[in-house]
Amino acid sequence: MKMLYSNILPLGVEDNQQTIFDCFKEQLSKADHLEIAVGYVSRVSLDELDILVSENNIQNVCLNIGMYYIEGMPEGSYHTAVKLNKKWSTEGIGEIRLIRSFKYHGKIYCFYKDGEPFAAIIGSANLGVLKLEASNRRQYEFASLTTTTEECLEVAAFIEKLKLPNCSAKIDEITNMPLIFEKNNSLTGIELVTEVPPSNVEFYRRCIPSASFLLPLKVPATDERHMDDGKHYTKSNVNVCYAAPRSKRKSRDWYETQLTVAKEITRIDGYPEKNVPFFIITDDGYWFKAHTTSDGNKQFSAVGDELIMGRWLKGRLAAAGLISPVNDTQLDTDRSGMITREILQEYGCENLYFKKTGHTALDEEGNHLDVWMLSFKPEDMEGVEK
C-alpha cells in the first residue's frame, strides 16, 4: 500500500512520495473505467474531472456524491453536475449519482481495465483535490493507493452497493433536491447599490402586497439564439447586449439588460407610474432605486446605471453555474453567453415577481419613495396579476 499526500508546505512531498492528484492521473492513464464515491465536489473539480475523462478516453465513469441530498447542494455545483451527467449520458459513458439514504462521507477512487479493478485510492480527499482553488489550497489531505487484487475487488464491490436504488439515484431523476443558493457578487461594491441584511429581506418578504405582478423574461430558445428577425429576443430585452454596439470600438457590456414590460401589465392599476422613482429590495439582499420609463411606461430599469438590473439578474444565473459572463459580446459569435429559455427553466423561474410592500423609505433628498420587492425565485405569488 502506497501513501499519498497533499502538496502543501511545510508538509511537502518528498522524493519517495506522491501527491494524490499525481497518483490519480497516473492510474487514470492506465484505465478505461473509473468509479468515484466522495462526500463533496466543487464546480471546478467537476470540470477538471470531465477534462481528464476525455483526455484519457475513459469509456465508463460513475461519480457518486454522498453528502448533499441531506445537507443541501450549492446551486452552482448542482447545475454543473446536472450538465455533466447529461453530457456523459448522451455520450453513453457514464452518470452522476447522489446518495439519498444516508450521508456518505467516504472518499474512494477505483480504476478498472478490461472489466477488472486494478487500483484504488482510499483516504480523505474529496473531488476538490483534482483542482486547487482558494477554498482548499491550504487544506491537507492524506490517502493510500492499493493495487492488491483482493482489496481492489472489495472497494469495487462497496461502490456497487452505493449505486443500488435503495442507496442512490441519478442526479437527473431527483426532483426534490435541496439547494443552497450561492451569493451573487456581481453587485457587490457597485455604486448606487446597497447590501441589506437578511432580516430586512425577510421583513419585506412577509409584507402583504398592495399590488403585485409577474414580469415575464423574454428570451429565445437555445436553437433560436441566431434568429435575428426581431421576434425572438436575440438582441433585445435580456439579451440587448448582443445588439449593434453604440460605438464600433466598444462592444456592449454583457450585463446590459432591458426589462420591457407588456402594456397589458403596465396598464393595470397599481403598476408604478412613469418616471416616478421607487426603491427596490431584491430577494437576495440588494437595495437600489428604480423607475419605469419610455413610451407606454414599458421600460423597467435602475436609476443611474443601466447595468445594475443585468448585474442582478444575470449575476444570479452565473452564480448558479448556468452561464458564464462574456468579456466581449461581439466576439461571442456562438452566443454562448446568451440567456435562453432553457437556462431560465433550469433555474426554475421564467418570470420576475414584483410586489409593492406598502412601505416607504427616504431617499437622499428626503423624499418618501415606495418600496417594492423584486424576486427571481418567487415563493408566494397568490393574487399576482399576469
XYZ file of C-alpha atoms in Angstrom:
386
model
C 0.000 0.000 0.000
C 1.460 3.369 -1.054
C 0.985 6.585 0.971
C -0.197 9.728 -0.853
C -0.132 13.341 0.303
C -1.253 16.869 -0.500
C 1.470 19.098 -1.877
C 1.371 21.650 0.965
C 4.393 23.133 2.692
C 5.839 22.540 5.245
C 4.408 19.008 4.836
C 5.589 18.796 1.244
C 6.045 15.705 -0.895
C 9.449 14.048 -0.606
C 11.305 12.120 -3.313
C 9.774 8.765 -2.407
C 6.227 10.147 -2.095
C 3.476 11.212 -4.488
C 0.597 13.690 -4.401
C -2.936 12.365 -4.536
C -3.588 14.250 -7.783
C -0.448 12.933 -9.490
C -1.339 9.405 -8.416
C -4.896 9.856 -9.694
C -3.630 10.985 -13.109
C -1.110 8.133 -13.289
C -3.685 5.447 -12.533
C -6.275 7.042 -14.811
C -3.838 6.916 -17.734
C -3.836 3.097 -17.379
C -7.621 2.745 -17.024
C -10.666 2.547 -19.281
C -13.241 2.686 -16.458
C -13.420 4.934 -13.376
C -15.643 4.756 -10.282
C -15.639 7.526 -7.666
C -17.507 7.874 -4.370
C -16.905 11.102 -2.403
C -18.746 13.314 0.030
C -18.332 16.689 -1.683
C -17.459 18.193 -5.064
C -16.860 21.680 -6.480
C -17.719 23.262 -9.801
C -14.090 23.456 -10.929
C -13.336 19.886 -9.848
C -16.293 18.607 -11.889
C -14.976 20.465 -14.931
C -11.496 19.082 -14.329
C -12.825 15.539 -13.987
C -14.612 15.865 -17.322
C -11.396 17.057 -18.970
C -9.385 14.166 -17.528
C -12.027 11.605 -18.537
C -11.940 12.941 -22.093
C -8.149 13.188 -22.326
C -7.725 9.595 -21.132
C -10.515 8.233 -23.328
C -12.343 6.715 -20.346
C -15.170 4.537 -21.631
C -17.145 4.202 -18.411
C -17.331 6.633 -15.485
C -19.597 6.980 -12.474
C -19.377 9.685 -9.814
C -21.267 9.067 -6.562
C -21.761 12.131 -4.329
C -22.643 11.442 -0.727
C -23.474 14.457 1.462
C -25.675 16.871 -0.436
C -29.073 15.185 -0.590
C -29.481 15.633 3.160
C -27.349 18.751 3.705
C -28.311 20.645 0.542
C -26.103 21.221 -2.511
C -24.632 24.562 -3.635
C -26.615 25.518 -6.720
C -23.503 26.128 -8.841
C -22.168 22.647 -8.169
C -25.626 21.169 -8.685
C -26.201 22.716 -12.101
C -22.651 21.857 -13.198
C -23.199 18.249 -12.114
C -26.548 18.089 -13.946
C -24.912 19.316 -17.161
C -22.019 16.869 -16.814
C -24.397 13.985 -16.132
C -26.351 14.906 -19.262
C -23.147 15.040 -21.311
C -21.903 11.668 -20.081
C -25.334 10.097 -20.566
C -25.591 11.473 -24.118
C -22.119 10.138 -24.913
C -23.054 6.799 -23.351
C -20.080 6.723 -20.991
C -21.469 7.322 -17.534
C -23.530 9.109 -14.925
C -23.541 11.102 -11.710
C -25.454 9.700 -8.738
C -26.498 11.200 -5.416
C -26.653 9.056 -2.299
C -30.037 9.645 -0.654
C -30.484 7.154 2.191
C -27.726 8.494 4.428
C -24.832 10.948 4.500
C -21.887 9.193 2.863
C -18.587 10.841 3.784
C -16.066 8.356 2.362
C -13.585 9.120 -0.422
C -12.737 6.330 -2.843
C -11.351 6.322 -6.407
C -11.326 2.940 -8.173
C -9.612 2.287 -11.519
C -10.506 -0.545 -13.912
C -9.066 -2.074 -17.073
C -10.892 -4.625 -19.222
C -13.602 -5.035 -16.603
C -11.288 -5.625 -13.613
C -10.299 -3.162 -10.848
C -6.512 -2.832 -10.651
C -6.014 0.133 -8.307
C -7.873 2.176 -5.715
C -7.169 5.401 -3.833
C -8.666 5.483 -0.328
C -8.331 8.460 2.004
C -9.601 11.907 2.986
C -9.652 13.661 -0.396
C -12.947 14.846 -1.852
C -13.168 15.611 -5.579
C -11.770 19.099 -4.973
C -8.305 17.523 -4.827
C -8.427 17.445 -8.637
C -8.426 21.245 -8.878
C -6.986 23.514 -6.224
C -8.731 26.826 -5.572
C -8.754 29.401 -2.788
C -11.033 27.367 -0.533
C -8.821 24.255 -0.444
C -5.349 25.480 -1.354
C -4.144 25.214 2.263
C -6.132 22.064 3.032
C -4.088 18.939 3.733
C -5.318 15.508 2.600
C -3.949 12.017 3.160
C -4.670 8.830 1.209
C -3.253 5.464 0.251
C -3.037 3.580 -3.021
C -3.744 -0.135 -3.114
C -3.064 -2.377 -6.080
C -3.744 -5.739 -4.476
C -6.491 -7.684 -6.252
C -8.357 -8.596 -3.076
C -8.541 -5.012 -1.776
C -9.457 -3.562 -5.182
C -12.290 -6.058 -5.565
C -13.541 -5.182 -2.077
C -13.551 -1.455 -2.907
C -15.309 -2.099 -6.215
C -17.987 -4.210 -4.521
C -18.605 -1.472 -1.944
C -19.097 1.176 -4.654
C -21.567 -1.087 -6.445
C -23.620 -1.244 -3.228
C -23.721 2.557 -3.124
C -25.167 2.528 -6.656
C -28.131 0.323 -5.703
C -31.555 2.069 -5.896
C -32.064 1.812 -2.136
C -28.955 3.973 -1.645
C -28.715 6.367 -4.583
C -30.265 7.693 -7.787
C -29.098 9.505 -10.905
C -28.991 13.222 -10.345
C -31.479 13.898 -13.157
C -34.029 11.575 -11.527
C -34.094 13.519 -8.254
C -36.836 16.159 -8.233
C -36.688 17.342 -4.628
C -33.012 18.222 -4.366
C -32.430 20.805 -1.612
C -30.275 23.629 -2.981
C -28.114 26.211 -1.252
C -28.334 29.411 -3.265
C -24.969 30.997 -3.828
C -24.337 34.695 -3.365
C -24.460 36.868 -6.466
C -21.340 39.007 -6.114
C -21.899 40.963 -9.340
C -23.463 43.857 -7.419
C -21.014 43.865 -4.503
C -19.321 47.260 -4.263
C -21.333 48.747 -7.151
C -22.181 52.433 -6.741
C -25.892 53.169 -6.158
C -26.434 49.660 -4.751
C -26.581 48.819 -1.048
C -26.454 45.388 0.536
C -29.036 44.820 3.251
C -29.130 42.142 5.967
C -31.319 39.026 5.693
C -33.608 40.382 8.414
C -34.581 43.307 6.152
C -35.273 40.955 3.268
C -37.424 38.744 5.473
C -39.366 41.764 6.761
C -40.354 42.863 3.248
C -40.912 39.285 2.120
C -43.593 38.937 4.789
C -45.379 42.131 3.776
C -48.821 41.569 2.261
C -48.617 43.155 -1.210
C -50.854 46.065 -2.085
C -50.088 45.283 -5.746
C -48.064 42.537 -7.409
C -47.118 41.458 -10.899
C -45.353 38.702 -12.796
C -42.874 40.172 -15.265
C -42.034 37.592 -17.983
C -38.409 37.389 -19.084
C -38.367 37.451 -22.884
C -35.583 35.270 -24.267
C -35.063 32.859 -27.199
C -34.849 29.110 -27.046
C -31.336 27.731 -27.451
C -31.901 26.793 -31.104
C -33.325 30.275 -31.775
C -30.364 32.263 -30.472
C -29.175 33.187 -34.014
C -32.643 34.168 -35.291
C -32.207 37.931 -35.568
C -35.640 38.620 -37.041
C -36.758 40.885 -34.225
C -39.222 38.287 -32.956
C -37.030 36.030 -30.847
C -35.405 38.495 -28.400
C -31.854 37.712 -29.520
C -30.872 41.401 -29.483
C -33.470 42.892 -27.182
C -34.697 42.677 -23.606
C -32.444 40.437 -21.500
C -30.057 39.909 -24.445
C -29.792 43.513 -25.634
C -26.018 43.229 -25.162
C -25.937 41.367 -28.496
C -27.480 44.305 -30.372
C -25.299 46.549 -32.530
C -22.804 48.403 -30.324
C -23.212 52.129 -29.808
C -19.565 52.515 -30.837
C -17.611 50.397 -33.310
C -14.684 50.455 -30.937
C -16.545 49.155 -27.895
C -18.866 46.167 -27.524
C -21.945 46.346 -25.358
C -21.385 45.162 -21.809
C -22.639 41.609 -21.224
C -24.569 42.808 -18.178
C -26.537 45.365 -20.203
C -30.180 44.336 -19.919
C -33.590 45.762 -20.774
C -36.742 44.727 -18.994
C -39.525 45.577 -21.411
C -42.935 45.086 -19.816
C -46.041 44.436 -21.922
C -48.737 47.126 -21.966
C -51.259 44.580 -20.649
C -49.274 44.746 -17.407
C -48.285 48.406 -17.330
C -51.946 49.446 -17.675
C -53.061 47.501 -14.604
C -53.912 49.626 -11.578
C -51.078 49.778 -9.113
C -48.219 49.471 -11.609
C -45.563 52.167 -10.976
C -46.179 55.492 -12.705
C -43.825 56.621 -15.452
C -40.693 58.455 -14.275
C -41.676 58.215 -10.597
C -38.739 56.629 -8.736
C -39.143 53.915 -6.125
C -36.853 51.688 -4.090
C -36.296 48.022 -4.884
C -35.199 45.437 -2.353
C -34.270 42.151 -4.015
C -34.926 38.720 -2.593
C -31.150 38.198 -2.223
C -30.484 41.364 -0.254
C -29.716 44.278 -2.590
C -31.293 47.752 -2.430
C -31.346 50.338 -5.217
C -33.542 52.977 -6.817
C -35.555 52.169 -9.976
C -38.177 53.688 -12.245
C -40.326 52.962 -15.299
C -39.760 54.960 -18.479
C -40.288 55.140 -22.260
C -43.451 55.065 -24.369
C -46.302 53.259 -22.697
C -44.291 53.060 -19.487
C -42.713 49.864 -20.845
C -39.077 50.126 -19.705
C -38.252 48.998 -16.178
C -34.730 49.842 -15.044
C -32.490 51.015 -12.221
C -31.876 54.735 -11.835
C -28.412 55.983 -12.748
C -26.813 52.778 -14.049
C -28.250 50.674 -16.847
C -26.084 47.692 -15.822
C -27.495 47.288 -12.318
C -30.540 45.254 -13.348
C -28.421 42.993 -15.533
C -25.828 42.520 -12.818
C -28.590 41.390 -10.521
C -30.416 39.126 -12.976
C -27.531 37.654 -14.990
C -25.327 37.562 -11.918
C -27.812 35.192 -10.312
C -27.629 32.818 -13.278
C -23.828 32.985 -13.285
C -23.669 32.275 -9.548
C -25.879 29.250 -10.171
C -23.381 27.889 -12.699
C -25.821 28.172 -15.607
C -23.952 30.779 -17.657
C -20.535 32.411 -17.772
C -20.127 36.184 -18.237
C -18.755 37.156 -21.649
C -15.862 39.603 -21.863
C -16.584 40.763 -25.423
C -20.082 40.188 -26.812
C -19.010 40.969 -30.394
C -16.527 38.097 -30.266
C -19.112 35.684 -28.869
C -20.197 34.520 -32.322
C -21.712 31.307 -30.976
C -23.653 33.392 -28.443
C -22.706 31.080 -25.609
C -23.421 33.937 -23.212
C -26.988 34.470 -24.405
C -29.712 33.869 -21.836
C -32.103 31.259 -23.215
C -35.413 29.745 -22.239
C -33.676 26.505 -21.268
C -31.378 28.359 -18.843
C -34.332 30.018 -17.134
C -36.218 26.736 -16.976
C -33.240 25.007 -15.395
C -33.008 27.841 -12.884
C -36.686 27.265 -12.141
C -38.037 30.733 -12.901
C -39.040 32.417 -16.166
C -40.630 35.475 -14.555
C -39.742 38.122 -12.027
C -42.130 38.587 -9.133
C -42.662 42.276 -8.392
C -44.661 43.363 -5.362
C -45.471 46.650 -3.655
C -44.728 46.210 0.033
C -46.921 49.017 1.355
C -43.920 50.715 2.983
C -41.889 53.785 2.067
C -38.301 54.895 2.659
C -36.498 58.231 2.449
C -34.142 58.894 -0.436
C -31.032 61.083 -0.248
C -33.143 64.208 -0.811
C -35.618 63.371 1.936
C -38.414 62.170 -0.375
C -40.662 59.301 0.672
C -40.420 56.601 -2.025
C -42.444 53.406 -2.242
C -40.561 50.191 -1.524
C -41.100 47.318 -3.967
C -39.680 43.830 -3.675
C -38.208 42.088 -6.719
C -37.785 38.301 -6.590
C -36.242 35.909 -9.084
C -37.424 32.764 -7.341
C -40.905 33.635 -6.047
C -42.346 31.505 -3.277
C -45.748 33.096 -2.690
C -47.485 34.512 -5.743
C -51.118 34.440 -4.697
C -53.097 37.247 -6.251
C -50.385 38.122 -8.736
C -51.519 39.921 -11.862
C -50.488 38.157 -15.069
